[in-house]
Coordinates of C-alpha atoms in Angstrom, one line a residue:
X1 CA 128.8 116.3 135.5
X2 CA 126.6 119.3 134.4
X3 CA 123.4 119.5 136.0
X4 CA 120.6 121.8 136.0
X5 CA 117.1 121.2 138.2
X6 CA 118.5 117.5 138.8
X7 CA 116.9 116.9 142.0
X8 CA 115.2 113.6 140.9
X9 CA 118.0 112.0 139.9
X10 CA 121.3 113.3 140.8
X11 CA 122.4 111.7 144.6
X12 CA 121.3 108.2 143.0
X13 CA 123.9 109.4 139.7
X14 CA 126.6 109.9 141.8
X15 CA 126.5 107.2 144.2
X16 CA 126.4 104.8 141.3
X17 CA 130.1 106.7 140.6
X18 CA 131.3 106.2 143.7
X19 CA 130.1 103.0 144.1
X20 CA 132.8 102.0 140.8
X21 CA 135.2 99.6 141.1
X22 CA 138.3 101.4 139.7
X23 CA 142.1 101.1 141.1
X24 CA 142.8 104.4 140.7
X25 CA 142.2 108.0 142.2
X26 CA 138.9 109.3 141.5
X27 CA 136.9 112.9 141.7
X28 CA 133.6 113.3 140.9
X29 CA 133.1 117.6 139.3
X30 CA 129.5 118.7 139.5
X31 CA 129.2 121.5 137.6
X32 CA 126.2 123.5 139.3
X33 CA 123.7 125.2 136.4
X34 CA 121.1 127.8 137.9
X35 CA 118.8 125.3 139.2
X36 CA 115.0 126.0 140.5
X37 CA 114.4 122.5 143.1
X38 CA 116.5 121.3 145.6
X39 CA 119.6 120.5 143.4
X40 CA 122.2 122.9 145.1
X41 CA 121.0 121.7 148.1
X42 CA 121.3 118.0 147.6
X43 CA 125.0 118.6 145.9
X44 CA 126.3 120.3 149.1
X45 CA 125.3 117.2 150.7
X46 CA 127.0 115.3 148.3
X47 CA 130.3 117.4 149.2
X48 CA 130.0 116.9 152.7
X49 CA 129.7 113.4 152.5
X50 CA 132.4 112.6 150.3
X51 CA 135.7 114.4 149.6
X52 CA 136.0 113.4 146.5
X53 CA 133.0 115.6 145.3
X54 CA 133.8 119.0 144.3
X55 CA 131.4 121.7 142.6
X56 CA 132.3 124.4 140.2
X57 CA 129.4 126.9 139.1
X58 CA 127.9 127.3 136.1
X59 CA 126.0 130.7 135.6
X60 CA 125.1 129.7 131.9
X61 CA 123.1 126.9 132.6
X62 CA 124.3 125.6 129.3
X63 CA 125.7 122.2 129.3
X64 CA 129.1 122.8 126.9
X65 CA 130.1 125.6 129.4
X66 CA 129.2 123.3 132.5
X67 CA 131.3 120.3 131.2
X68 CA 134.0 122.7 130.3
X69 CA 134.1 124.3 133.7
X70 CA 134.0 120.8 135.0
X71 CA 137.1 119.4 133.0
X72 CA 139.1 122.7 133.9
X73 CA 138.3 121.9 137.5
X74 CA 139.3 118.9 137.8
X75 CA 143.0 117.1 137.9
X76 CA 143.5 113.6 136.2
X77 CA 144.4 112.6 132.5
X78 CA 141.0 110.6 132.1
X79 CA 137.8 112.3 132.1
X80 CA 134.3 110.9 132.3
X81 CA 131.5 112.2 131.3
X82 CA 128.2 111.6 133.4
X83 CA 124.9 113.3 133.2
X84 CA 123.1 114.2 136.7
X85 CA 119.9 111.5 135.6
X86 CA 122.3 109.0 134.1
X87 CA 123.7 105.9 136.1
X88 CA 126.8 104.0 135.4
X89 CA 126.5 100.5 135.2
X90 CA 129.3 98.5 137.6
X91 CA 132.9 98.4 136.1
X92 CA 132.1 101.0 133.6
X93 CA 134.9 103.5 134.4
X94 CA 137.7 100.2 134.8
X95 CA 136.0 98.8 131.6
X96 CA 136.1 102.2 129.7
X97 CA 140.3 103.1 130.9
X98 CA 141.2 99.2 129.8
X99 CA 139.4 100.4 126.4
X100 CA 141.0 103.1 125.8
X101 CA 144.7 101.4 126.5
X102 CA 143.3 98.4 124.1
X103 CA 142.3 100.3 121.1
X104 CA 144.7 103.4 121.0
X105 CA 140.9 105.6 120.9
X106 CA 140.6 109.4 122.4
X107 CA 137.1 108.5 123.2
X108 CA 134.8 105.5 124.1
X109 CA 131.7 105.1 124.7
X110 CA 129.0 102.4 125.0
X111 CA 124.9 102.4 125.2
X112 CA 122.6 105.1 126.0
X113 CA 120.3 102.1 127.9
X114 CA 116.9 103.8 128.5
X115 CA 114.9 103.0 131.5
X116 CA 111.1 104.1 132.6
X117 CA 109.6 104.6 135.8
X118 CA 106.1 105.0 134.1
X119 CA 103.9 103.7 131.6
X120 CA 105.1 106.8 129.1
X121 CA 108.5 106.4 129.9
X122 CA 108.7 103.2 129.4
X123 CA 107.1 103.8 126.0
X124 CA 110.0 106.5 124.9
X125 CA 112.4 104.5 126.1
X126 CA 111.0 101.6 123.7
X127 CA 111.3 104.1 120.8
X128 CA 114.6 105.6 121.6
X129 CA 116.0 102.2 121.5
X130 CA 114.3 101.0 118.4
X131 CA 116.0 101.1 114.8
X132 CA 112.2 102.6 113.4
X133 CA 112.9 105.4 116.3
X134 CA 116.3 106.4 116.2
X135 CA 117.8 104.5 113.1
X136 CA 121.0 102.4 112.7
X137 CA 122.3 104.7 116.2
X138 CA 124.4 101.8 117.6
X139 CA 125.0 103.7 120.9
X140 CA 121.3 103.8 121.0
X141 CA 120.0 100.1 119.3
X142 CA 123.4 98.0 120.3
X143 CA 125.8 96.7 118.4
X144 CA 128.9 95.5 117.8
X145 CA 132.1 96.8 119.1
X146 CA 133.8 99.5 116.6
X147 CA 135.1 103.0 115.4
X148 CA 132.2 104.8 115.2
X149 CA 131.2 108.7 114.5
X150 CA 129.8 109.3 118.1
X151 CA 129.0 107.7 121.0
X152 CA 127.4 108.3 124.4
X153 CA 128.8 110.8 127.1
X154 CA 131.9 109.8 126.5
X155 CA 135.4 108.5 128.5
X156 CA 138.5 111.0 126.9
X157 CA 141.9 111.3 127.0
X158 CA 142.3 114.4 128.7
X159 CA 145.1 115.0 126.0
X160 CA 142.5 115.2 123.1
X161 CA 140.5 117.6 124.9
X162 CA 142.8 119.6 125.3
X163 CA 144.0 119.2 121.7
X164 CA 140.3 120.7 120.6
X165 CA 140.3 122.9 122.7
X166 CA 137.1 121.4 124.9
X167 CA 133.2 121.7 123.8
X168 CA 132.3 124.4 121.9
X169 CA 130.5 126.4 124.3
X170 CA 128.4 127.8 121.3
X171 CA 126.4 123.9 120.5
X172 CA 123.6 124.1 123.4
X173 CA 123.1 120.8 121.8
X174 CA 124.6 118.1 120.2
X175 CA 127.8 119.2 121.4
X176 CA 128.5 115.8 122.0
X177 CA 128.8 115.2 117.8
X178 CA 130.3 118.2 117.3
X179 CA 133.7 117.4 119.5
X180 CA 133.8 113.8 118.1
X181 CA 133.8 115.1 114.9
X182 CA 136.6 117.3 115.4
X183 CA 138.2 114.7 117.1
X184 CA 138.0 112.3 114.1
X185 CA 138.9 115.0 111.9
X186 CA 142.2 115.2 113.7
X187 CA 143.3 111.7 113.2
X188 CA 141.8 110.1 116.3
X189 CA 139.4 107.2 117.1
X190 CA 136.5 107.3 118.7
X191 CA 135.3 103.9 119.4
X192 CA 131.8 102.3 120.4
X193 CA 131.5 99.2 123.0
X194 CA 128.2 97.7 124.1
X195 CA 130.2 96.7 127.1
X196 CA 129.3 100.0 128.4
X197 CA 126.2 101.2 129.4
X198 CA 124.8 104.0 131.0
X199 CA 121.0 103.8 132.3
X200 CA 118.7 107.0 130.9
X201 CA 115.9 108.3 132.1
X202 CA 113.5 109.6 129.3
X203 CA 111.9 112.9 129.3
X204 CA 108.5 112.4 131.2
X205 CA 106.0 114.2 129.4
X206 CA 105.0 114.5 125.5
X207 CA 106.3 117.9 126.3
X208 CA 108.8 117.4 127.3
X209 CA 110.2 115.0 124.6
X210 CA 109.4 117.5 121.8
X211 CA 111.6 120.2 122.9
X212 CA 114.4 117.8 123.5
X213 CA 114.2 116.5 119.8
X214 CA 112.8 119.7 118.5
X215 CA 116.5 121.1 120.2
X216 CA 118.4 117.9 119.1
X217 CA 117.0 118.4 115.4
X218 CA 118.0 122.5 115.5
X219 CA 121.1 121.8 116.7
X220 CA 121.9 118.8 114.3
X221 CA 121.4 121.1 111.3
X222 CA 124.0 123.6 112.5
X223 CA 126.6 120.8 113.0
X224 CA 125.5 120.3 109.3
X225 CA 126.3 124.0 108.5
X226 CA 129.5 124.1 110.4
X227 CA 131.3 120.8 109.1
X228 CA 130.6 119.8 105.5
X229 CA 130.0 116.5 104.9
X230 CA 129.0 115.7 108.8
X231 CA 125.4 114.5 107.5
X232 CA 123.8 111.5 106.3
X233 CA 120.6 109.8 105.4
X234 CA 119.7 108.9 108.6
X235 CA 119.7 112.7 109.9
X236 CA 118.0 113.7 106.9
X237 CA 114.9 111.0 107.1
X238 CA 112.7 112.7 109.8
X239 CA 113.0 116.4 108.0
X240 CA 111.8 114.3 104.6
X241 CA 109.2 112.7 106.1
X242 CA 107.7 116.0 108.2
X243 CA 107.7 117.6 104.2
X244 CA 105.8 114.9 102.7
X245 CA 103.7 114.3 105.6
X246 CA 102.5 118.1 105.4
X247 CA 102.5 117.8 101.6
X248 CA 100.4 115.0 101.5
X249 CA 98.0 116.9 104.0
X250 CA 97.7 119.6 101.8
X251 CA 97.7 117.5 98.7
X252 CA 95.0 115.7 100.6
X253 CA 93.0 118.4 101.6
X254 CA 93.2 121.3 98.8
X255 CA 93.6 118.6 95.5
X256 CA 92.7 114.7 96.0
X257 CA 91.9 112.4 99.0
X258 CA 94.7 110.1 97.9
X259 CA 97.0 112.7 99.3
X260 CA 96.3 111.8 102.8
X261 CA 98.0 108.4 101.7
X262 CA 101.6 109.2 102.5
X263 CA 100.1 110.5 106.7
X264 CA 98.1 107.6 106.6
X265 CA 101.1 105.1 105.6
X266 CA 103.6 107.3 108.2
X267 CA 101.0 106.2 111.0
X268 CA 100.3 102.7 110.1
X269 CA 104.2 102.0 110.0
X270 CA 105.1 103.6 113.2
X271 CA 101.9 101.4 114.6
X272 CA 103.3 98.4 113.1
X273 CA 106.5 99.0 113.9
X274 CA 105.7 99.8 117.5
X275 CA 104.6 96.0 117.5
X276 CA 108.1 94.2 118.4
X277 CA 109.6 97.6 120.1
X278 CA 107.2 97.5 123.0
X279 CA 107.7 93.5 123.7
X280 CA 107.0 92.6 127.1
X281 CA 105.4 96.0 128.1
X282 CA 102.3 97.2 129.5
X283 CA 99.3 97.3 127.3
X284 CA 99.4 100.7 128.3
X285 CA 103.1 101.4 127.4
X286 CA 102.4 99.7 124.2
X287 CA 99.6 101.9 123.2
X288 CA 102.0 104.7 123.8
X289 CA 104.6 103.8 121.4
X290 CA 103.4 105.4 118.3
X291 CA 102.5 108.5 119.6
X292 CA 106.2 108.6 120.9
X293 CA 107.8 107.5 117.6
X294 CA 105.7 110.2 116.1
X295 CA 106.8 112.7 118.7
X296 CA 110.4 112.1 118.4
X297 CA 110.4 112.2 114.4
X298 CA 108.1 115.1 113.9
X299 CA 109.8 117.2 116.4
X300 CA 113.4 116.3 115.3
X301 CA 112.6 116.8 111.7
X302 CA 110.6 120.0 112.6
X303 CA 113.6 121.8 114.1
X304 CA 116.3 120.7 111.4
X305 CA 113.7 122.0 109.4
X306 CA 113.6 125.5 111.4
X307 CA 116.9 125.9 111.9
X308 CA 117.7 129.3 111.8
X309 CA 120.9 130.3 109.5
X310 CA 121.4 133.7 111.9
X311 CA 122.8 130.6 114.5
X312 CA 124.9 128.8 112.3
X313 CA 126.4 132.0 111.6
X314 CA 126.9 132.8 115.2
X315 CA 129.1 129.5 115.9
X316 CA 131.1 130.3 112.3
X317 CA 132.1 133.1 113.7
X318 CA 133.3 131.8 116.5
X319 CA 135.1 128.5 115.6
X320 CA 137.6 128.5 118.4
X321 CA 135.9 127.0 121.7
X322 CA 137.0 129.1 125.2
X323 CA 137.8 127.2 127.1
X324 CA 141.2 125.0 127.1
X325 CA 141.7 122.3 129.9
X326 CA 144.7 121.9 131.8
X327 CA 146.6 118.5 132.7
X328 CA 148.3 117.5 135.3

């Protein structure tokens, strides 16, 4: 579990891991980033409570290096991957080991299930779990159970990690992608199941939201860079529409009025498609909707869109990740 300034979230995270069903030995790795709030605190206290909670430090703050520390620390040929604000849902560890014996995969995964506490929340987690959001993303819509190119967190066979060599501690983000794909590269499966589910908290501030999809967006483009043929049309469709969007605002404002067409059709599908994602909200959740959508598609497609070339570069050169796990 890497965490960074998880105070909000993270004794609720691991108690739903202790609280799993599973036959087997357990340990729970916390993998502490240079947190500001109470975090440190409130994992100490998670130690003394329970010995099967252990923390490792992570001076980088980055989350490849904190899961990679993590996996190094710990001891068993199954590895889990949690985030400190996500919560399992009961059985998922039992569920995710009898899926991995099943299928023959070195990786499962299930639904990224986005919660709110708020009226905004609520409204990003209605567009991160809408196909006008985040596209045909089963791990984020549902679906059924398959191979599929990535899936959420993630339950390995330490043997593949190993095999890869860990995360590649150079991907701030979408590290996630990355690995998979080098996992499938190599021969193995990596397989979705909407058995699983882990509840998400979204970010909680407009804010807040951009820079995550501004990040995921940046990052995207240099997993693009780094493995040919790792892209498709649904990572391309929010960089096209941010370039006809501010071509039709140009086009709009320096030519013809008809240019503002293409911004004005954008925001009238988002609104309408808003319409069934925010079913059985608050009218004030609802109204929220577009303005996420819009958010999450401007900001992703703005940072494929920026990516620099200099960082690509940087993680060519170094394609070899750090950090190898041990088994035992």
């Amino acid at each position: 579990m890497p965490v960074l300034n998880e105070e909000r979230h993270l004794r609720n995270s691991v108690r739903h891991i202790l609280e799993q069903e599973y036959a087997g030995e357990m340990e729970v790795v916390i993998a502490l980033g240079p947190s500001t709030d109470r975090t440190d605190e409130i994992a100490a206290e998670l130690v003394a409570d329970d010995p099967r909670v252990h923390t490792v430090p992570n001076p980088t703050g980055r989350t490849p290096a904190a899961l990679n520390a993590a996996i190094k620390a710990s001891r068993h040929p199954i590895v889990v991957r949690v985030d400190g604000h996500g919560m399992l849902s009961p059985n998922y560890i039992a569920t995710a080991v009898r899926l991995l014996e099943e299928t023959g995969a070195q990786n499962v995964g299930g639904i990224m299930h986005a919660e709110g506490e708020n009226a905004w929340e609520d409204a990003v987690a209605a567009a991160m779990t809408s196909k006008i959001g985040v596209g045909n993303a089963v791990f984020h819509t549902g679906g059924a159970a398959g191979p599929a190119e990535t899936v959420y967190l993630g339950v390995f066979r330490r043997e593949a990690l190993e095999q890869q060599g860990g995360y590649n501690e150079e991907f701030i983000r979408a590290q996630d992608w990355e690995l998979n794909f080098r996992i499938r590269e190599a021969g193995g499966l990596i397989w979705f199941s909407p058995e699983l589910k882990v509840q998400y908290w979204p970010r909680p501030s407009v804010k807040a939201l951009a820079k995550q999809y501004k990040d995921y967006g940046r990052w995207r483009h240099v997993v693009a860079r780094y493995h040919e043929g790792s892209i498709n049309l649904r990572y391309l469709a929010p960089p096209t529409a941010v370039c006809a969007i501010a071509a039709g605002v140009v086009v709009g404002a320096l030519v013809t009025p008809w240019g503002f067409v293409v911004p004005a059709g954008y925001l009238a599908a988002i609104a309408a498609g808003s319409l069934p994602a925010g079913k059985g909200l608050s009218l004030r959740a609802r109204a929220q909707i577009p303005v996420a959508l819009a958010t999450m598609h401007m900001s992703w497609g703005f940072g494929f869109l920026t990516s620099p070339k200099a960082l690509a570069k940087k993680v060519i050169a170094s394609r070899r990740p750090a950090v190898r796990t041990t088994s035992v």
